[in-house]
């Protein structure tokens, strides 16, 4: 039985759900698929697999840094078939183009590319009272993920795959946001400004548990302190049950970008949204 390695990154669970459905589709076509969330540590080596799948959420119009690191760390693919699926709340930006380009440059053979909506728990939006794509992936999206899995299985053997075009260039403001939140700035600058209010912190360690990079440690007094390897996901701040954490996402310079994104996405009738309140680590829908 041919073997697929599906490597994904999922903090909110939507990418995991889609990965599982794609896996069901593949298995219906007699493909074994091994799933691995990169939060759980380094994935198995690809040398024992006949195909690789990459599942990534969109983080600020690009792949999360840890996903990029993984893809870049892959060896030469020498014609190995690959497929890519993305999860996004509003706009995929450059994510698909970046991942597909890297895999192709490594000599992979694309046999599938698609994207799905996923509930958008980005702190910059939920703290402003908006949750985009709240109910995604829906049952229909899950069904189409399974079909995608079946399609891949036929593309691998029949070679009839028609590669989708590159994704269109997103609005210029999104490119600026991607640039000003790049790896270098995050490492050298923003990562130094994650702070805890020691009067509020109860040392519950939820921030440590949430960090996908294990970038948070405890200082000599038992309070969290941040290293430089930040994934810029803000889950530490978002999940803090005491609202004790602050970070660059709270800076006034980011407010116009967040407001622009919310206005722009709100105008798009294909993107659902609900009003929410975000307090003490919990995002709650406001009825009515
Ligand atoms: C830090 C962060 C940044 C995000 N940036 C974007 C974005 O630029 N565009 C977008 O469409 N969705 C964005 N999202 C939404 C996620 O891509 C989407 O919610 C996805 O379903 C999350 O996957 P998960 O549930 O597997 O973690 C962002 C989410 C987070 C947490």
PDB file of N, CA, C and O in Angstrom, residues 125-188:
ATOM      1  N   UNK A 125      -8.076  40.434  15.581  1.00  0.00           N
ATOM      2  CA  UNK A 125      -9.489  40.579  15.197  1.00  0.00           C
ATOM      3  C   UNK A 125     -10.414  40.305  16.377  1.00  0.00           C
ATOM      4  O   UNK A 125     -11.336  41.077  16.616  1.00  0.00           O
ATOM      5  N   UNK A 126     -10.170  39.207  17.095  1.00  0.00           N
ATOM      6  CA  UNK A 126     -11.134  38.874  18.162  1.00  0.00           C
ATOM      7  C   UNK A 126     -11.105  39.938  19.265  1.00  0.00           C
ATOM      8  O   UNK A 126     -12.132  40.223  19.883  1.00  0.00           O
ATOM      9  N   UNK A 127      -9.944  40.580  19.488  1.00  0.00           N
ATOM     10  CA  UNK A 127      -9.932  41.618  20.514  1.00  0.00           C
ATOM     11  C   UNK A 127     -10.674  42.879  20.027  1.00  0.00           C
ATOM     12  O   UNK A 127     -11.023  43.732  20.824  1.00  0.00           O
ATOM     13  N   UNK A 128     -10.934  42.934  18.714  1.00  0.00           N
ATOM     14  CA  UNK A 128     -11.765  44.024  18.173  1.00  0.00           C
ATOM     15  C   UNK A 128     -13.213  43.571  17.957  1.00  0.00           C
ATOM     16  O   UNK A 128     -13.990  44.236  17.294  1.00  0.00           O
ATOM     17  N   UNK A 129     -13.522  42.395  18.478  1.00  0.00           N
ATOM     18  CA  UNK A 129     -14.928  41.971  18.493  1.00  0.00           C
ATOM     19  C   UNK A 129     -15.405  41.240  17.256  1.00  0.00           C
ATOM     20  O   UNK A 129     -16.608  41.101  17.061  1.00  0.00           O
ATOM     21  N   UNK A 130     -14.469  40.754  16.403  1.00  0.00           N
ATOM     22  CA  UNK A 130     -14.899  40.070  15.182  1.00  0.00           C
ATOM     23  C   UNK A 130     -14.259  38.690  15.077  1.00  0.00           C
ATOM     24  O   UNK A 130     -13.043  38.544  15.253  1.00  0.00           O
ATOM     25  N   UNK A 131     -15.089  37.696  14.766  1.00  0.00           N
ATOM     26  CA  UNK A 131     -14.561  36.369  14.433  1.00  0.00           C
ATOM     27  C   UNK A 131     -14.991  36.052  13.007  1.00  0.00           C
ATOM     28  O   UNK A 131     -16.189  35.939  12.719  1.00  0.00           O
ATOM     29  N   UNK A 132     -14.007  35.956  12.107  1.00  0.00           N
ATOM     30  CA  UNK A 132     -14.307  35.629  10.711  1.00  0.00           C
ATOM     31  C   UNK A 132     -14.406  34.112  10.534  1.00  0.00           C
ATOM     32  O   UNK A 132     -13.750  33.352  11.260  1.00  0.00           O
ATOM     33  N   UNK A 133     -15.187  33.722   9.540  1.00  0.00           N
ATOM     34  CA  UNK A 133     -15.384  32.305   9.187  1.00  0.00           C
ATOM     35  C   UNK A 133     -15.649  31.440  10.421  1.00  0.00           C
ATOM     36  O   UNK A 133     -15.018  30.396  10.616  1.00  0.00           O
ATOM     37  N   UNK A 134     -16.590  31.873  11.271  1.00  0.00           N
ATOM     38  CA  UNK A 134     -16.728  31.250  12.603  1.00  0.00           C
ATOM     39  C   UNK A 134     -17.077  29.769  12.581  1.00  0.00           C
ATOM     40  O   UNK A 134     -16.693  29.042  13.486  1.00  0.00           O
ATOM     41  N   UNK A 135     -17.824  29.337  11.556  1.00  0.00           N
ATOM     42  CA  UNK A 135     -18.308  27.944  11.576  1.00  0.00           C
ATOM     43  C   UNK A 135     -17.532  27.030  10.639  1.00  0.00           C
ATOM     44  O   UNK A 135     -17.968  25.912  10.354  1.00  0.00           O
ATOM     45  N   UNK A 136     -16.420  27.511  10.165  1.00  0.00           N
ATOM     46  CA  UNK A 136     -15.645  26.704   9.214  1.00  0.00           C
ATOM     47  C   UNK A 136     -14.548  25.924   9.924  1.00  0.00           C
ATOM     48  O   UNK A 136     -14.027  26.390  10.933  1.00  0.00           O
ATOM     49  N   UNK A 137     -14.202  24.753   9.390  1.00  0.00           N
ATOM     50  CA  UNK A 137     -14.776  24.154   8.203  1.00  0.00           C
ATOM     51  C   UNK A 137     -16.168  23.572   8.456  1.00  0.00           C
ATOM     52  O   UNK A 137     -16.375  22.891   9.463  1.00  0.00           O
ATOM     53  N   UNK A 138     -17.076  23.848   7.532  1.00  0.00           N
ATOM     54  CA  UNK A 138     -18.437  23.342   7.624  1.00  0.00           C
ATOM     55  C   UNK A 138     -18.469  21.869   7.172  1.00  0.00           C
ATOM     56  O   UNK A 138     -17.482  21.370   6.617  1.00  0.00           O
ATOM     57  N   UNK A 139     -19.638  21.243   7.348  1.00  0.00           N
ATOM     58  CA  UNK A 139     -19.780  19.851   6.886  1.00  0.00           C
ATOM     59  C   UNK A 139     -19.466  19.744   5.393  1.00  0.00           C
ATOM     60  O   UNK A 139     -18.826  18.803   4.936  1.00  0.00           O
ATOM     61  N   UNK A 140     -19.917  20.769   4.646  1.00  0.00           N
ATOM     62  CA  UNK A 140     -19.689  20.743   3.195  1.00  0.00           C
ATOM     63  C   UNK A 140     -18.182  20.845   2.882  1.00  0.00           C
ATOM     64  O   UNK A 140     -17.665  20.134   2.017  1.00  0.00           O
ATOM     65  N   UNK A 141     -17.495  21.716   3.632  1.00  0.00           N
ATOM     66  CA  UNK A 141     -16.049  21.850   3.418  1.00  0.00           C
ATOM     67  C   UNK A 141     -15.321  20.554   3.791  1.00  0.00           C
ATOM     68  O   UNK A 141     -14.362  20.150   3.125  1.00  0.00           O
ATOM     69  N   UNK A 142     -15.816  19.900   4.837  1.00  0.00           N
ATOM     70  CA  UNK A 142     -15.185  18.630   5.238  1.00  0.00           C
ATOM     71  C   UNK A 142     -15.394  17.558   4.166  1.00  0.00           C
ATOM     72  O   UNK A 142     -14.495  16.778   3.867  1.00  0.00           O
ATOM     73  N   UNK A 143     -16.594  17.593   3.579  1.00  0.00           N
ATOM     74  CA  UNK A 143     -16.862  16.618   2.496  1.00  0.00           C
ATOM     75  C   UNK A 143     -15.936  16.894   1.307  1.00  0.00           C
ATOM     76  O   UNK A 143     -15.390  15.984   0.698  1.00  0.00           O
ATOM     77  N   UNK A 144     -15.744  18.193   1.001  1.00  0.00           N
ATOM     78  CA  UNK A 144     -14.896  18.465  -0.168  1.00  0.00           C
ATOM     79  C   UNK A 144     -13.423  18.151   0.138  1.00  0.00           C
ATOM     80  O   UNK A 144     -12.656  17.817  -0.771  1.00  0.00           O
ATOM     81  N   UNK A 145     -13.054  18.199   1.428  1.00  0.00           N
ATOM     82  CA  UNK A 145     -11.690  17.784   1.787  1.00  0.00           C
ATOM     83  C   UNK A 145     -11.501  16.286   1.501  1.00  0.00           C
ATOM     84  O   UNK A 145     -10.454  15.853   0.999  1.00  0.00           O
ATOM     85  N   UNK A 146     -12.531  15.522   1.806  1.00  0.00           N
ATOM     86  CA  UNK A 146     -12.440  14.078   1.556  1.00  0.00           C
ATOM     87  C   UNK A 146     -12.333  13.803   0.042  1.00  0.00           C
ATOM     88  O   UNK A 146     -11.525  12.972  -0.399  1.00  0.00           O
ATOM     89  N   UNK A 147     -13.125  14.561  -0.726  1.00  0.00           N
ATOM     90  CA  UNK A 147     -13.051  14.402  -2.184  1.00  0.00           C
ATOM     91  C   UNK A 147     -11.665  14.776  -2.703  1.00  0.00           C
ATOM     92  O   UNK A 147     -11.128  14.132  -3.606  1.00  0.00           O
ATOM     93  N   UNK A 148     -11.101  15.841  -2.110  1.00  0.00           N
ATOM     94  CA  UNK A 148      -9.746  16.251  -2.491  1.00  0.00           C
ATOM     95  C   UNK A 148      -8.771  15.096  -2.278  1.00  0.00           C
ATOM     96  O   UNK A 148      -7.926  14.804  -3.136  1.00  0.00           O
ATOM     97  N   UNK A 149      -8.927  14.402  -1.145  1.00  0.00           N
ATOM     98  CA  UNK A 149      -8.070  13.250  -0.859  1.00  0.00           C
ATOM     99  C   UNK A 149      -8.205  12.170  -1.933  1.00  0.00           C
ATOM    100  O   UNK A 149      -7.215  11.600  -2.396  1.00  0.00           O
ATOM    101  N   UNK A 150      -9.454  11.926  -2.345  1.00  0.00           N
ATOM    102  CA  UNK A 150      -9.660  10.900  -3.389  1.00  0.00           C
ATOM    103  C   UNK A 150      -9.032  11.340  -4.721  1.00  0.00           C
ATOM    104  O   UNK A 150      -8.438  10.539  -5.424  1.00  0.00           O
ATOM    105  N   UNK A 151      -9.205  12.652  -5.030  1.00  0.00           N
ATOM    106  CA  UNK A 151      -8.652  13.172  -6.294  1.00  0.00           C
ATOM    107  C   UNK A 151      -7.133  13.013  -6.342  1.00  0.00           C
ATOM    108  O   UNK A 151      -6.573  12.647  -7.367  1.00  0.00           O
ATOM    109  N   UNK A 152      -6.500  13.320  -5.209  1.00  0.00           N
ATOM    110  CA  UNK A 152      -5.035  13.222  -5.182  1.00  0.00           C
ATOM    111  C   UNK A 152      -4.615  11.813  -5.562  1.00  0.00           C
ATOM    112  O   UNK A 152      -3.693  11.611  -6.342  1.00  0.00           O
ATOM    113  N   UNK A 153      -5.336  10.845  -4.975  1.00  0.00           N
ATOM    114  CA  UNK A 153      -4.968   9.450  -5.237  1.00  0.00           C
ATOM    115  C   UNK A 153      -5.045   9.148  -6.731  1.00  0.00           C
ATOM    116  O   UNK A 153      -4.205   8.403  -7.257  1.00  0.00           O
ATOM    117  N   UNK A 154      -6.016   9.758  -7.437  1.00  0.00           N
ATOM    118  CA  UNK A 154      -6.044   9.466  -8.876  1.00  0.00           C
ATOM    119  C   UNK A 154      -4.967  10.248  -9.621  1.00  0.00           C
ATOM    120  O   UNK A 154      -4.396   9.757 -10.588  1.00  0.00           O
ATOM    121  N   UNK A 155      -4.660  11.467  -9.149  1.00  0.00           N
ATOM    122  CA  UNK A 155      -3.618  12.248  -9.843  1.00  0.00           C
ATOM    123  C   UNK A 155      -2.250  11.585  -9.769  1.00  0.00           C
ATOM    124  O   UNK A 155      -1.444  11.707 -10.676  1.00  0.00           O
ATOM    125  N   UNK A 156      -2.001  10.921  -8.682  1.00  0.00           N
ATOM    126  CA  UNK A 156      -0.647  10.350  -8.515  1.00  0.00           C
ATOM    127  C   UNK A 156      -0.368   9.295  -9.579  1.00  0.00           C
ATOM    128  O   UNK A 156       0.729   9.222 -10.127  1.00  0.00           O
ATOM    129  N   UNK A 157      -1.397   8.532  -9.938  1.00  0.00           N
ATOM    130  CA  UNK A 157      -1.124   7.466 -10.895  1.00  0.00           C
ATOM    131  C   UNK A 157      -1.394   7.902 -12.333  1.00  0.00           C
ATOM    132  O   UNK A 157      -0.645   7.599 -13.242  1.00  0.00           O
ATOM    133  N   UNK A 158      -2.472   8.683 -12.527  1.00  0.00           N
ATOM    134  CA  UNK A 158      -2.882   8.957 -13.906  1.00  0.00           C
ATOM    135  C   UNK A 158      -2.160  10.135 -14.548  1.00  0.00           C
ATOM    136  O   UNK A 158      -2.278  10.362 -15.750  1.00  0.00           O
ATOM    137  N   UNK A 159      -1.483  10.932 -13.763  1.00  0.00           N
ATOM    138  CA  UNK A 159      -0.703  12.065 -14.273  1.00  0.00           C
ATOM    139  C   UNK A 159      -1.553  13.050 -15.086  1.00  0.00           C
ATOM    140  O   UNK A 159      -1.089  13.657 -16.025  1.00  0.00           O
ATOM    141  N   UNK A 160      -2.842  13.171 -14.739  1.00  0.00           N
ATOM    142  CA  UNK A 160      -3.703  14.053 -15.526  1.00  0.00           C
ATOM    143  C   UNK A 160      -3.924  15.388 -14.813  1.00  0.00           C
ATOM    144  O   UNK A 160      -4.829  16.118 -15.102  1.00  0.00           O
ATOM    145  N   UNK A 161      -3.081  15.682 -13.879  1.00  0.00           N
ATOM    146  CA  UNK A 161      -3.276  16.856 -13.012  1.00  0.00           C
ATOM    147  C   UNK A 161      -3.057  18.154 -13.773  1.00  0.00           C
ATOM    148  O   UNK A 161      -2.044  18.324 -14.452  1.00  0.00           O
ATOM    149  N   UNK A 162      -4.030  19.054 -13.655  1.00  0.00           N
ATOM    150  CA  UNK A 162      -3.851  20.396 -14.235  1.00  0.00           C
ATOM    151  C   UNK A 162      -3.554  21.342 -13.071  1.00  0.00           C
ATOM    152  O   UNK A 162      -4.402  21.560 -12.200  1.00  0.00           O
ATOM    153  N   UNK A 163      -2.344  21.870 -13.085  1.00  0.00           N
ATOM    154  CA  UNK A 163      -1.906  22.679 -11.948  1.00  0.00           C
ATOM    155  C   UNK A 163      -2.664  24.008 -11.892  1.00  0.00           C
ATOM    156  O   UNK A 163      -2.723  24.718 -12.900  1.00  0.00           O
ATOM    157  N   UNK A 164      -3.271  24.338 -10.741  1.00  0.00           N
ATOM    158  CA  UNK A 164      -3.926  25.649 -10.656  1.00  0.00           C
ATOM    159  C   UNK A 164      -2.898  26.774 -10.811  1.00  0.00           C
ATOM    160  O   UNK A 164      -1.728  26.603 -10.459  1.00  0.00           O
ATOM    161  N   UNK A 165      -3.355  27.932 -11.354  1.00  0.00           N
ATOM    162  CA  UNK A 165      -2.465  29.084 -11.476  1.00  0.00           C
ATOM    163  C   UNK A 165      -1.990  29.535 -10.104  1.00  0.00           C
ATOM    164  O   UNK A 165      -2.567  29.154  -9.083  1.00  0.00           O
ATOM    165  N   UNK A 166      -0.986  30.421 -10.139  1.00  0.00           N
ATOM    166  CA  UNK A 166      -0.565  31.049  -8.881  1.00  0.00           C
ATOM    167  C   UNK A 166      -1.723  31.879  -8.340  1.00  0.00           C
ATOM    168  O   UNK A 166      -2.554  32.376  -9.111  1.00  0.00           O
ATOM    169  N   UNK A 167      -1.790  32.043  -7.036  1.00  0.00           N
ATOM    170  CA  UNK A 167      -2.851  32.877  -6.462  1.00  0.00           C
ATOM    171  C   UNK A 167      -2.594  34.339  -6.813  1.00  0.00           C
ATOM    172  O   UNK A 167      -1.436  34.763  -6.895  1.00  0.00           O
ATOM    173  N   UNK A 168      -3.667  35.100  -7.016  1.00  0.00           N
ATOM    174  CA  UNK A 168      -3.484  36.503  -7.399  1.00  0.00           C
ATOM    175  C   UNK A 168      -2.851  37.322  -6.273  1.00  0.00           C
ATOM    176  O   UNK A 168      -2.946  36.950  -5.099  1.00  0.00           O
ATOM    177  N   UNK A 169      -2.224  38.411  -6.662  1.00  0.00           N
ATOM    178  CA  UNK A 169      -1.578  39.304  -5.698  1.00  0.00           C
ATOM    179  C   UNK A 169      -2.646  39.911  -4.778  1.00  0.00           C
ATOM    180  O   UNK A 169      -3.647  40.416  -5.263  1.00  0.00           O
ATOM    181  N   UNK A 170      -2.445  39.838  -3.466  1.00  0.00           N
ATOM    182  CA  UNK A 170      -3.451  40.412  -2.564  1.00  0.00           C
ATOM    183  C   UNK A 170      -3.348  41.948  -2.523  1.00  0.00           C
ATOM    184  O   UNK A 170      -2.420  42.511  -3.112  1.00  0.00           O
ATOM    185  N   UNK A 171      -4.255  42.628  -1.809  1.00  0.00           N
ATOM    186  CA  UNK A 171      -4.137  44.088  -1.701  1.00  0.00           C
ATOM    187  C   UNK A 171      -2.755  44.509  -1.174  1.00  0.00           C
ATOM    188  O   UNK A 171      -2.150  43.785  -0.380  1.00  0.00           O
ATOM    189  N   UNK A 172      -2.295  45.677  -1.634  1.00  0.00           N
ATOM    190  CA  UNK A 172      -0.944  46.148  -1.273  1.00  0.00           C
ATOM    191  C   UNK A 172      -0.761  46.223   0.243  1.00  0.00           C
ATOM    192  O   UNK A 172       0.302  45.895   0.774  1.00  0.00           O
ATOM    193  N   UNK A 173      -1.821  46.625   0.939  1.00  0.00           N
ATOM    194  CA  UNK A 173      -1.698  46.746   2.402  1.00  0.00           C
ATOM    195  C   UNK A 173      -1.317  45.398   3.015  1.00  0.00           C
ATOM    196  O   UNK A 173      -0.527  45.330   3.962  1.00  0.00           O
ATOM    197  N   UNK A 174      -1.837  44.301   2.455  1.00  0.00           N
ATOM    198  CA  UNK A 174      -1.492  42.980   2.986  1.00  0.00           C
ATOM    199  C   UNK A 174      -0.004  42.676   2.779  1.00  0.00           C
ATOM    200  O   UNK A 174       0.630  42.043   3.622  1.00  0.00           O
ATOM    201  N   UNK A 175       0.537  43.133   1.632  1.00  0.00           N
ATOM    202  CA  UNK A 175       1.966  42.916   1.393  1.00  0.00           C
ATOM    203  C   UNK A 175       2.788  43.691   2.419  1.00  0.00           C
ATOM    204  O   UNK A 175       3.807  43.197   2.920  1.00  0.00           O
ATOM    205  N   UNK A 176       2.328  44.903   2.718  1.00  0.00           N
ATOM    206  CA  UNK A 176       3.057  45.709   3.714  1.00  0.00           C
ATOM    207  C   UNK A 176       3.007  44.999   5.071  1.00  0.00           C
ATOM    208  O   UNK A 176       4.016  44.870   5.766  1.00  0.00           O
ATOM    209  N   UNK A 177       1.841  44.471   5.417  1.00  0.00           N
ATOM    210  CA  UNK A 177       1.718  43.776   6.707  1.00  0.00           C
ATOM    211  C   UNK A 177       2.636  42.563   6.764  1.00  0.00           C
ATOM    212  O   UNK A 177       3.265  42.287   7.778  1.00  0.00           O
ATOM    213  N   UNK A 178       2.699  41.859   5.644  1.00  0.00           N
ATOM    214  CA  UNK A 178       3.588  40.687   5.623  1.00  0.00           C
ATOM    215  C   UNK A 178       5.036  41.136   5.836  1.00  0.00           C
ATOM    216  O   UNK A 178       5.780  40.533   6.595  1.00  0.00           O
ATOM    217  N   UNK A 179       5.388  42.243   5.173  1.00  0.00           N
ATOM    218  CA  UNK A 179       6.778  42.709   5.282  1.00  0.00           C
ATOM    219  C   UNK A 179       7.133  43.166   6.688  1.00  0.00           C
ATOM    220  O   UNK A 179       8.172  42.821   7.220  1.00  0.00           O
ATOM    221  N   UNK A 180       6.233  43.938   7.295  1.00  0.00           N
ATOM    222  CA  UNK A 180       6.595  44.496   8.606  1.00  0.00           C
ATOM    223  C   UNK A 180       6.466  43.477   9.747  1.00  0.00           C
ATOM    224  O   UNK A 180       6.828  43.768  10.875  1.00  0.00           O
ATOM    225  N   UNK A 181       5.938  42.302   9.421  1.00  0.00           N
ATOM    226  CA  UNK A 181       5.893  41.247  10.449  1.00  0.00           C
ATOM    227  C   UNK A 181       6.787  40.075  10.027  1.00  0.00           C
ATOM    228  O   UNK A 181       6.490  38.931  10.347  1.00  0.00           O
ATOM    229  N   UNK A 182       7.841  40.381   9.293  1.00  0.00           N
ATOM    230  CA  UNK A 182       8.669  39.274   8.782  1.00  0.00           C
ATOM    231  C   UNK A 182       9.518  38.656   9.902  1.00  0.00           C
ATOM    232  O   UNK A 182       9.525  39.116  11.045  1.00  0.00           O
ATOM    233  N   UNK A 183      10.215  37.619   9.537  1.00  0.00           N
ATOM    234  CA  UNK A 183      10.985  36.836  10.493  1.00  0.00           C
ATOM    235  C   UNK A 183      12.037  37.670  11.221  1.00  0.00           C
ATOM    236  O   UNK A 183      12.175  37.598  12.434  1.00  0.00           O
ATOM    237  N   UNK A 184      12.750  38.486  10.429  1.00  0.00           N
ATOM    238  CA  UNK A 184      13.844  39.277  11.002  1.00  0.00           C
ATOM    239  C   UNK A 184      13.314  40.257  12.054  1.00  0.00           C
ATOM    240  O   UNK A 184      13.832  40.323  13.173  1.00  0.00           O
ATOM    241  N   UNK A 185      12.275  40.987  11.698  1.00  0.00           N
ATOM    242  CA  UNK A 185      11.721  41.961  12.653  1.00  0.00           C
ATOM    243  C   UNK A 185      11.158  41.250  13.877  1.00  0.00           C
ATOM    244  O   UNK A 185      11.271  41.730  15.001  1.00  0.00           O
ATOM    245  N   UNK A 186      10.533  40.094  13.642  1.00  0.00           N
ATOM    246  CA  UNK A 186       9.943  39.367  14.771  1.00  0.00           C
ATOM    247  C   UNK A 186      11.036  38.930  15.742  1.00  0.00           C
ATOM    248  O   UNK A 186      10.943  39.114  16.951  1.00  0.00           O
ATOM    249  N   UNK A 187      12.088  38.359  15.157  1.00  0.00           N
ATOM    250  CA  UNK A 187      13.178  37.846  15.991  1.00  0.00           C
ATOM    251  C   UNK A 187      13.930  38.983  16.706  1.00  0.00           C
ATOM    252  O   UNK A 187      14.143  38.937  17.909  1.00  0.00           O
ATOM    253  N   UNK A 188      14.297  40.000  15.897  1.00  0.00           N
ATOM    254  CA  UNK A 188      15.165  41.046  16.443  1.00  0.00           C
ATOM    255  C   UNK A 188      14.419  42.087  17.268  1.00  0.00           C
ATOM    256  O   UNK A 188      15.002  42.711  18.137  1.00  0.00           O
TER     257      UNK A 188
END
